[in-house]
């Protein structure tokens, strides 16, 4: 019976979505590459941003599972990144070719463009943004400054990764929407000040019983504690 249930879950995840790679422009003209994972019949959306040195490939395993939770997903290549899971960061390559800066802070415009693109193209009934490592800080900055039209934010291993060590905390002090923060066990000190600054009455955090993992990869099935993280994510999404 357990084997049958596993096969059914695999079938469900594989056949409730379709994937295509798309491009759209940032305000400085750079083409942003992203993978659109469509959840059939859904008007809910999650935009997924990757961690440092990586690409949209961080979400190859995660996005289909979010589709199964009835969310369309857009996994974005930011200009600050590299490659992971066999997926090269095309936005980073384009930015370098055009002589653009590719530091963490430079990727904020890619978040802005991605969110604007989804709003204008898909008109989602519910829109959630999600970041990993440095981008998990940038999504908190975004919702602190531009909360309109965003229903929730998930932040995996945020911190003050920028020259201004209050860059994120200052913006977080204006967040009013539902917030979820998680990380490895030993990373809480990196984001506790940010979390404390958030005035939202709908903020939540999760720490695993194990040592856990950095960023969104905590949800990858290769890690024995991934189910703990997934349950926390699902519980948060149900509150939005």
PDB file of C-alpha atoms in Angstrom:
ATOM      1  CA  UNK A   1       0.000   0.000   0.000  1.00  0.00           C
ATOM      2  CA  UNK A   2       2.831   2.399   0.871  1.00  0.00           C
ATOM      3  CA  UNK A   3       4.408   1.689  -2.544  1.00  0.00           C
ATOM      4  CA  UNK A   4       1.111   2.398  -4.305  1.00  0.00           C
ATOM      5  CA  UNK A   5       0.695   5.713  -2.437  1.00  0.00           C
ATOM      6  CA  UNK A   6       4.225   6.730  -3.392  1.00  0.00           C
ATOM      7  CA  UNK A   7       3.562   5.984  -7.062  1.00  0.00           C
ATOM      8  CA  UNK A   8       0.299   7.941  -6.906  1.00  0.00           C
ATOM      9  CA  UNK A   9       2.088  10.965  -5.407  1.00  0.00           C
ATOM     10  CA  UNK A  10       4.766  10.799  -8.107  1.00  0.00           C
ATOM     11  CA  UNK A  11       2.078  10.665 -10.796  1.00  0.00           C
ATOM     12  CA  UNK A  12       0.196  13.574  -9.210  1.00  0.00           C
ATOM     13  CA  UNK A  13       3.275  15.800  -9.035  1.00  0.00           C
ATOM     14  CA  UNK A  14       4.350  14.922 -12.578  1.00  0.00           C
ATOM     15  CA  UNK A  15       1.043  15.547 -14.299  1.00  0.00           C
ATOM     16  CA  UNK A  16      -0.520  18.567 -12.626  1.00  0.00           C
ATOM     17  CA  UNK A  17       1.926  21.095 -14.085  1.00  0.00           C
ATOM     18  CA  UNK A  18       3.733  22.096 -17.251  1.00  0.00           C
ATOM     19  CA  UNK A  19       7.032  23.972 -17.480  1.00  0.00           C
ATOM     20  CA  UNK A  20       8.419  26.473 -19.957  1.00  0.00           C
ATOM     21  CA  UNK A  21      11.395  28.835 -19.962  1.00  0.00           C
ATOM     22  CA  UNK A  22      10.515  32.479 -20.594  1.00  0.00           C
ATOM     23  CA  UNK A  23      12.284  35.851 -20.721  1.00  0.00           C
ATOM     24  CA  UNK A  24      11.285  39.419 -19.900  1.00  0.00           C
ATOM     25  CA  UNK A  25      13.218  42.620 -19.320  1.00  0.00           C
ATOM     26  CA  UNK A  26      14.545  44.373 -16.238  1.00  0.00           C
ATOM     27  CA  UNK A  27      14.332  48.173 -16.194  1.00  0.00           C
ATOM     28  CA  UNK A  28      17.930  48.445 -17.435  1.00  0.00           C
ATOM     29  CA  UNK A  29      17.107  46.310 -20.490  1.00  0.00           C
ATOM     30  CA  UNK A  30      18.733  43.070 -19.363  1.00  0.00           C
ATOM     31  CA  UNK A  31      16.788  39.933 -20.307  1.00  0.00           C
ATOM     32  CA  UNK A  32      15.709  37.971 -17.233  1.00  0.00           C
ATOM     33  CA  UNK A  33      15.339  34.228 -17.730  1.00  0.00           C
ATOM     34  CA  UNK A  34      12.839  32.265 -15.655  1.00  0.00           C
ATOM     35  CA  UNK A  35      11.072  28.902 -15.602  1.00  0.00           C
ATOM     36  CA  UNK A  36       7.292  29.085 -15.456  1.00  0.00           C
ATOM     37  CA  UNK A  37       5.686  26.069 -13.775  1.00  0.00           C
ATOM     38  CA  UNK A  38       1.974  26.145 -14.503  1.00  0.00           C
ATOM     39  CA  UNK A  39      -0.503  24.599 -12.069  1.00  0.00           C
ATOM     40  CA  UNK A  40      -3.538  23.763 -14.166  1.00  0.00           C
ATOM     41  CA  UNK A  41      -6.585  25.828 -13.253  1.00  0.00           C
ATOM     42  CA  UNK A  42      -4.891  27.854 -10.509  1.00  0.00           C
ATOM     43  CA  UNK A  43      -4.968  31.640 -10.061  1.00  0.00           C
ATOM     44  CA  UNK A  44      -2.423  31.594  -7.207  1.00  0.00           C
ATOM     45  CA  UNK A  45       1.242  32.415  -7.794  1.00  0.00           C
ATOM     46  CA  UNK A  46       4.609  32.066  -6.040  1.00  0.00           C
ATOM     47  CA  UNK A  47       7.717  33.790  -7.417  1.00  0.00           C
ATOM     48  CA  UNK A  48      10.893  31.934  -6.430  1.00  0.00           C
ATOM     49  CA  UNK A  49      14.312  33.608  -6.107  1.00  0.00           C
ATOM     50  CA  UNK A  50      17.542  31.619  -5.658  1.00  0.00           C
ATOM     51  CA  UNK A  51      20.556  31.861  -3.375  1.00  0.00           C
ATOM     52  CA  UNK A  52      24.078  33.190  -4.025  1.00  0.00           C
ATOM     53  CA  UNK A  53      26.063  31.578  -6.821  1.00  0.00           C
ATOM     54  CA  UNK A  54      23.073  29.583  -8.061  1.00  0.00           C
ATOM     55  CA  UNK A  55      20.253  29.725 -10.601  1.00  0.00           C
ATOM     56  CA  UNK A  56      16.569  28.976 -11.079  1.00  0.00           C
ATOM     57  CA  UNK A  57      17.669  25.315 -10.965  1.00  0.00           C
ATOM     58  CA  UNK A  58      17.412  25.544  -7.165  1.00  0.00           C
ATOM     59  CA  UNK A  59      13.666  25.017  -7.634  1.00  0.00           C
ATOM     60  CA  UNK A  60      13.597  22.090 -10.107  1.00  0.00           C
ATOM     61  CA  UNK A  61      12.344  19.793  -7.362  1.00  0.00           C
ATOM     62  CA  UNK A  62      10.498  22.367  -5.241  1.00  0.00           C
ATOM     63  CA  UNK A  63       8.317  24.107  -7.840  1.00  0.00           C
ATOM     64  CA  UNK A  64       6.398  20.985  -8.965  1.00  0.00           C
ATOM     65  CA  UNK A  65       5.533  20.264  -5.338  1.00  0.00           C
ATOM     66  CA  UNK A  66       4.205  23.800  -4.981  1.00  0.00           C
ATOM     67  CA  UNK A  67       2.187  23.215  -8.155  1.00  0.00           C
ATOM     68  CA  UNK A  68       0.638  20.240  -6.362  1.00  0.00           C
ATOM     69  CA  UNK A  69      -0.390  22.706  -3.628  1.00  0.00           C
ATOM     70  CA  UNK A  70      -2.243  24.683  -6.331  1.00  0.00           C
ATOM     71  CA  UNK A  71       0.345  27.423  -6.917  1.00  0.00           C
ATOM     72  CA  UNK A  72       1.738  28.514 -10.256  1.00  0.00           C
ATOM     73  CA  UNK A  73       5.464  29.202  -9.876  1.00  0.00           C
ATOM     74  CA  UNK A  74       8.026  31.399 -11.566  1.00  0.00           C
ATOM     75  CA  UNK A  75      11.622  30.387 -10.725  1.00  0.00           C
ATOM     76  CA  UNK A  76      13.844  33.347 -11.608  1.00  0.00           C
ATOM     77  CA  UNK A  77      17.489  33.702 -12.612  1.00  0.00           C
ATOM     78  CA  UNK A  78      18.785  36.842 -10.875  1.00  0.00           C
ATOM     79  CA  UNK A  79      21.863  38.590 -12.229  1.00  0.00           C
ATOM     80  CA  UNK A  80      23.833  37.684  -9.107  1.00  0.00           C
ATOM     81  CA  UNK A  81      24.289  33.933  -9.390  1.00  0.00           C
ATOM     82  CA  UNK A  82      25.868  30.996 -11.208  1.00  0.00           C
ATOM     83  CA  UNK A  83      24.650  27.427 -11.729  1.00  0.00           C
ATOM     84  CA  UNK A  84      23.037  24.573  -9.792  1.00  0.00           C
ATOM     85  CA  UNK A  85      21.367  21.261 -10.624  1.00  0.00           C
ATOM     86  CA  UNK A  86      22.667  21.457 -14.187  1.00  0.00           C
ATOM     87  CA  UNK A  87      20.959  24.801 -14.849  1.00  0.00           C
ATOM     88  CA  UNK A  88      23.132  27.778 -15.826  1.00  0.00           C
ATOM     89  CA  UNK A  89      22.081  31.273 -14.726  1.00  0.00           C
ATOM     90  CA  UNK A  90      21.298  32.981 -18.035  1.00  0.00           C
ATOM     91  CA  UNK A  91      20.472  36.353 -16.508  1.00  0.00           C
ATOM     92  CA  UNK A  92      23.906  36.444 -14.887  1.00  0.00           C
ATOM     93  CA  UNK A  93      25.555  35.581 -18.210  1.00  0.00           C
ATOM     94  CA  UNK A  94      23.614  38.331 -19.989  1.00  0.00           C
ATOM     95  CA  UNK A  95      24.437  40.912 -17.315  1.00  0.00           C
ATOM     96  CA  UNK A  96      28.149  40.119 -17.556  1.00  0.00           C
ATOM     97  CA  UNK A  97      28.026  40.304 -21.358  1.00  0.00           C
ATOM     98  CA  UNK A  98      26.457  43.771 -21.125  1.00  0.00           C
ATOM     99  CA  UNK A  99      28.950  44.944 -18.493  1.00  0.00           C
ATOM    100  CA  UNK A 100      26.361  45.254 -15.718  1.00  0.00           C
ATOM    101  CA  UNK A 101      27.150  44.870 -12.021  1.00  0.00           C
ATOM    102  CA  UNK A 102      26.182  41.524 -10.484  1.00  0.00           C
ATOM    103  CA  UNK A 103      26.462  42.090  -6.731  1.00  0.00           C
ATOM    104  CA  UNK A 104      23.626  41.018  -4.425  1.00  0.00           C
ATOM    105  CA  UNK A 105      22.099  44.474  -4.277  1.00  0.00           C
ATOM    106  CA  UNK A 106      22.086  44.732  -8.079  1.00  0.00           C
ATOM    107  CA  UNK A 107      19.635  41.824  -8.226  1.00  0.00           C
ATOM    108  CA  UNK A 108      16.910  43.832  -6.485  1.00  0.00           C
ATOM    109  CA  UNK A 109      15.830  45.251  -9.845  1.00  0.00           C
ATOM    110  CA  UNK A 110      15.351  41.662 -11.072  1.00  0.00           C
ATOM    111  CA  UNK A 111      12.936  41.046  -8.204  1.00  0.00           C
ATOM    112  CA  UNK A 112      11.069  44.233  -9.031  1.00  0.00           C
ATOM    113  CA  UNK A 113      10.828  43.329 -12.724  1.00  0.00           C
ATOM    114  CA  UNK A 114       9.733  39.747 -11.998  1.00  0.00           C
ATOM    115  CA  UNK A 115       6.963  40.817  -9.643  1.00  0.00           C
ATOM    116  CA  UNK A 116       5.756  43.467 -12.108  1.00  0.00           C
ATOM    117  CA  UNK A 117       5.823  40.910 -14.932  1.00  0.00           C
ATOM    118  CA  UNK A 118       3.707  38.397 -13.016  1.00  0.00           C
ATOM    119  CA  UNK A 119       1.186  41.032 -11.954  1.00  0.00           C
ATOM    120  CA  UNK A 120       0.823  42.422 -15.481  1.00  0.00           C
ATOM    121  CA  UNK A 121       0.828  39.083 -17.308  1.00  0.00           C
ATOM    122  CA  UNK A 122      -1.064  36.683 -15.062  1.00  0.00           C
ATOM    123  CA  UNK A 123      -3.131  38.937 -12.754  1.00  0.00           C
ATOM    124  CA  UNK A 124      -2.947  36.422  -9.892  1.00  0.00           C
ATOM    125  CA  UNK A 125      -5.678  36.365  -7.263  1.00  0.00           C
ATOM    126  CA  UNK A 126      -3.010  35.537  -4.680  1.00  0.00           C
ATOM    127  CA  UNK A 127       0.685  36.456  -5.036  1.00  0.00           C
ATOM    128  CA  UNK A 128       3.453  35.191  -2.745  1.00  0.00           C
ATOM    129  CA  UNK A 129       7.179  35.915  -3.055  1.00  0.00           C
ATOM    130  CA  UNK A 130       9.913  33.571  -1.818  1.00  0.00           C
ATOM    131  CA  UNK A 131      13.660  34.031  -1.411  1.00  0.00           C
ATOM    132  CA  UNK A 132      16.704  31.940  -0.545  1.00  0.00           C
ATOM    133  CA  UNK A 133      19.797  33.278   1.273  1.00  0.00           C
ATOM    134  CA  UNK A 134      20.630  36.744  -0.125  1.00  0.00           C
ATOM    135  CA  UNK A 135      17.393  36.871  -2.096  1.00  0.00           C
ATOM    136  CA  UNK A 136      15.452  35.948   1.058  1.00  0.00           C
ATOM    137  CA  UNK A 137      16.676  39.245   2.448  1.00  0.00           C
ATOM    138  CA  UNK A 138      15.716  41.103  -0.724  1.00  0.00           C
ATOM    139  CA  UNK A 139      12.143  39.776  -0.669  1.00  0.00           C
ATOM    140  CA  UNK A 140      11.793  41.132   2.876  1.00  0.00           C
ATOM    141  CA  UNK A 141      13.116  44.474   1.689  1.00  0.00           C
ATOM    142  CA  UNK A 142      10.618  44.445  -1.172  1.00  0.00           C
ATOM    143  CA  UNK A 143       7.515  43.804   0.932  1.00  0.00           C
ATOM    144  CA  UNK A 144       8.656  46.389   3.453  1.00  0.00           C
ATOM    145  CA  UNK A 145       8.777  49.031   0.723  1.00  0.00           C
ATOM    146  CA  UNK A 146       6.160  47.835  -1.801  1.00  0.00           C
ATOM    147  CA  UNK A 147       3.518  45.739  -0.008  1.00  0.00           C
ATOM    148  CA  UNK A 148       0.692  46.359  -2.490  1.00  0.00           C
ATOM    149  CA  UNK A 149      -0.534  43.226  -4.191  1.00  0.00           C
ATOM    150  CA  UNK A 150       1.677  40.818  -2.219  1.00  0.00           C
ATOM    151  CA  UNK A 151      -0.205  38.388   0.017  1.00  0.00           C
ATOM    152  CA  UNK A 152       2.713  36.726   1.778  1.00  0.00           C
ATOM    153  CA  UNK A 153       6.485  36.268   1.826  1.00  0.00           C
ATOM    154  CA  UNK A 154       8.709  33.278   2.635  1.00  0.00           C
ATOM    155  CA  UNK A 155      12.334  33.890   3.545  1.00  0.00           C
ATOM    156  CA  UNK A 156      14.840  31.016   3.767  1.00  0.00           C
ATOM    157  CA  UNK A 157      18.011  32.022   5.686  1.00  0.00           C
ATOM    158  CA  UNK A 158      17.899  35.824   5.510  1.00  0.00           C
ATOM    159  CA  UNK A 159      20.559  38.103   6.959  1.00  0.00           C
ATOM    160  CA  UNK A 160      22.218  41.479   6.565  1.00  0.00           C
ATOM    161  CA  UNK A 161      24.368  40.383   3.626  1.00  0.00           C
ATOM    162  CA  UNK A 162      24.973  43.937   2.422  1.00  0.00           C
ATOM    163  CA  UNK A 163      27.363  46.794   3.138  1.00  0.00           C
ATOM    164  CA  UNK A 164      24.723  48.606   5.182  1.00  0.00           C
ATOM    165  CA  UNK A 165      24.148  46.226   8.091  1.00  0.00           C
ATOM    166  CA  UNK A 166      20.649  47.620   8.654  1.00  0.00           C
ATOM    167  CA  UNK A 167      19.697  47.519   4.960  1.00  0.00           C
ATOM    168  CA  UNK A 168      17.064  44.820   5.465  1.00  0.00           C
ATOM    169  CA  UNK A 169      16.065  45.602   9.054  1.00  0.00           C
ATOM    170  CA  UNK A 170      15.045  49.144   8.137  1.00  0.00           C
ATOM    171  CA  UNK A 171      12.674  47.887   5.452  1.00  0.00           C
ATOM    172  CA  UNK A 172      11.450  44.979   7.583  1.00  0.00           C
ATOM    173  CA  UNK A 173      10.205  47.457  10.176  1.00  0.00           C
ATOM    174  CA  UNK A 174       7.420  48.359   7.720  1.00  0.00           C
ATOM    175  CA  UNK A 175       6.204  44.844   6.861  1.00  0.00           C
ATOM    176  CA  UNK A 176       2.510  44.332   7.577  1.00  0.00           C
ATOM    177  CA  UNK A 177       1.742  41.202   5.521  1.00  0.00           C
ATOM    178  CA  UNK A 178       2.154  37.531   6.564  1.00  0.00           C
ATOM    179  CA  UNK A 179       5.839  36.534   6.866  1.00  0.00           C
ATOM    180  CA  UNK A 180       7.532  33.148   7.215  1.00  0.00           C
ATOM    181  CA  UNK A 181      11.240  32.868   8.071  1.00  0.00           C
ATOM    182  CA  UNK A 182      13.261  29.686   8.419  1.00  0.00           C
ATOM    183  CA  UNK A 183      16.889  28.565   8.293  1.00  0.00           C
ATOM    184  CA  UNK A 184      19.374  26.075   9.665  1.00  0.00           C
ATOM    185  CA  UNK A 185      19.462  25.865  13.459  1.00  0.00           C
ATOM    186  CA  UNK A 186      22.695  27.863  13.816  1.00  0.00           C
ATOM    187  CA  UNK A 187      21.546  30.703  11.555  1.00  0.00           C
ATOM    188  CA  UNK A 188      18.878  32.208  13.794  1.00  0.00           C
ATOM    189  CA  UNK A 189      21.297  34.838  15.096  1.00  0.00           C
ATOM    190  CA  UNK A 190      21.667  36.101  11.511  1.00  0.00           C
ATOM    191  CA  UNK A 191      17.989  37.001  11.188  1.00  0.00           C
ATOM    192  CA  UNK A 192      16.606  37.430  14.708  1.00  0.00           C
ATOM    193  CA  UNK A 193      17.039  41.224  14.649  1.00  0.00           C
ATOM    194  CA  UNK A 194      15.272  41.387  11.285  1.00  0.00           C
ATOM    195  CA  UNK A 195      12.430  39.215  12.591  1.00  0.00           C
ATOM    196  CA  UNK A 196      12.052  41.276  15.767  1.00  0.00           C
ATOM    197  CA  UNK A 197      11.769  44.455  13.677  1.00  0.00           C
ATOM    198  CA  UNK A 198       8.793  43.130  11.689  1.00  0.00           C
ATOM    199  CA  UNK A 199       5.558  44.608  13.107  1.00  0.00           C
ATOM    200  CA  UNK A 200       3.239  42.184  11.299  1.00  0.00           C
ATOM    201  CA  UNK A 201       0.939  40.260  13.623  1.00  0.00           C
ATOM    202  CA  UNK A 202       1.112  37.398  11.127  1.00  0.00           C
ATOM    203  CA  UNK A 203       4.814  36.610  11.293  1.00  0.00           C
ATOM    204  CA  UNK A 204       6.048  33.077  11.880  1.00  0.00           C
ATOM    205  CA  UNK A 205       9.394  31.339  12.061  1.00  0.00           C
ATOM    206  CA  UNK A 206      10.455  27.710  11.977  1.00  0.00           C
ATOM    207  CA  UNK A 207      13.634  26.000  13.125  1.00  0.00           C
ATOM    208  CA  UNK A 208      14.132  22.253  12.642  1.00  0.00           C
ATOM    209  CA  UNK A 209      14.950  19.855  15.456  1.00  0.00           C
ATOM    210  CA  UNK A 210      17.999  18.810  13.433  1.00  0.00           C
ATOM    211  CA  UNK A 211      20.850  21.104  12.320  1.00  0.00           C
ATOM    212  CA  UNK A 212      18.921  21.865   9.129  1.00  0.00           C
ATOM    213  CA  UNK A 213      20.158  23.501   5.939  1.00  0.00           C
ATOM    214  CA  UNK A 214      20.819  26.931   4.471  1.00  0.00           C
ATOM    215  CA  UNK A 215      18.309  28.381   2.010  1.00  0.00           C
ATOM    216  CA  UNK A 216      15.514  26.738   0.063  1.00  0.00           C
ATOM    217  CA  UNK A 217      17.535  23.583  -0.504  1.00  0.00           C
ATOM    218  CA  UNK A 218      16.327  22.603   2.982  1.00  0.00           C
ATOM    219  CA  UNK A 219      13.260  21.330   1.109  1.00  0.00           C
ATOM    220  CA  UNK A 220      15.208  18.980  -1.167  1.00  0.00           C
ATOM    221  CA  UNK A 221      14.301  15.328  -0.617  1.00  0.00           C
ATOM    222  CA  UNK A 222      17.973  14.333  -0.293  1.00  0.00           C
ATOM    223  CA  UNK A 223      17.976  15.835   3.207  1.00  0.00           C
ATOM    224  CA  UNK A 224      16.436  13.660   5.911  1.00  0.00           C
ATOM    225  CA  UNK A 225      14.721  16.589   7.657  1.00  0.00           C
ATOM    226  CA  UNK A 226      13.075  18.057   4.541  1.00  0.00           C
ATOM    227  CA  UNK A 227       9.596  16.900   5.627  1.00  0.00           C
ATOM    228  CA  UNK A 228       9.773  19.104   8.715  1.00  0.00           C
ATOM    229  CA  UNK A 229      10.423  22.138   6.557  1.00  0.00           C
ATOM    230  CA  UNK A 230       7.673  21.208   4.113  1.00  0.00           C
ATOM    231  CA  UNK A 231       5.099  20.857   6.872  1.00  0.00           C
ATOM    232  CA  UNK A 232       6.012  24.315   8.167  1.00  0.00           C
ATOM    233  CA  UNK A 233       5.744  25.798   4.658  1.00  0.00           C
ATOM    234  CA  UNK A 234       2.366  24.178   4.018  1.00  0.00           C
ATOM    235  CA  UNK A 235       1.035  25.365   7.367  1.00  0.00           C
ATOM    236  CA  UNK A 236       2.078  28.923   6.599  1.00  0.00           C
ATOM    237  CA  UNK A 237       0.603  28.921   3.095  1.00  0.00           C
ATOM    238  CA  UNK A 238      -2.705  27.750   4.545  1.00  0.00           C
ATOM    239  CA  UNK A 239      -2.863  30.893   6.703  1.00  0.00           C
ATOM    240  CA  UNK A 240      -2.579  33.334   3.790  1.00  0.00           C
TER     241      UNK A 240
END
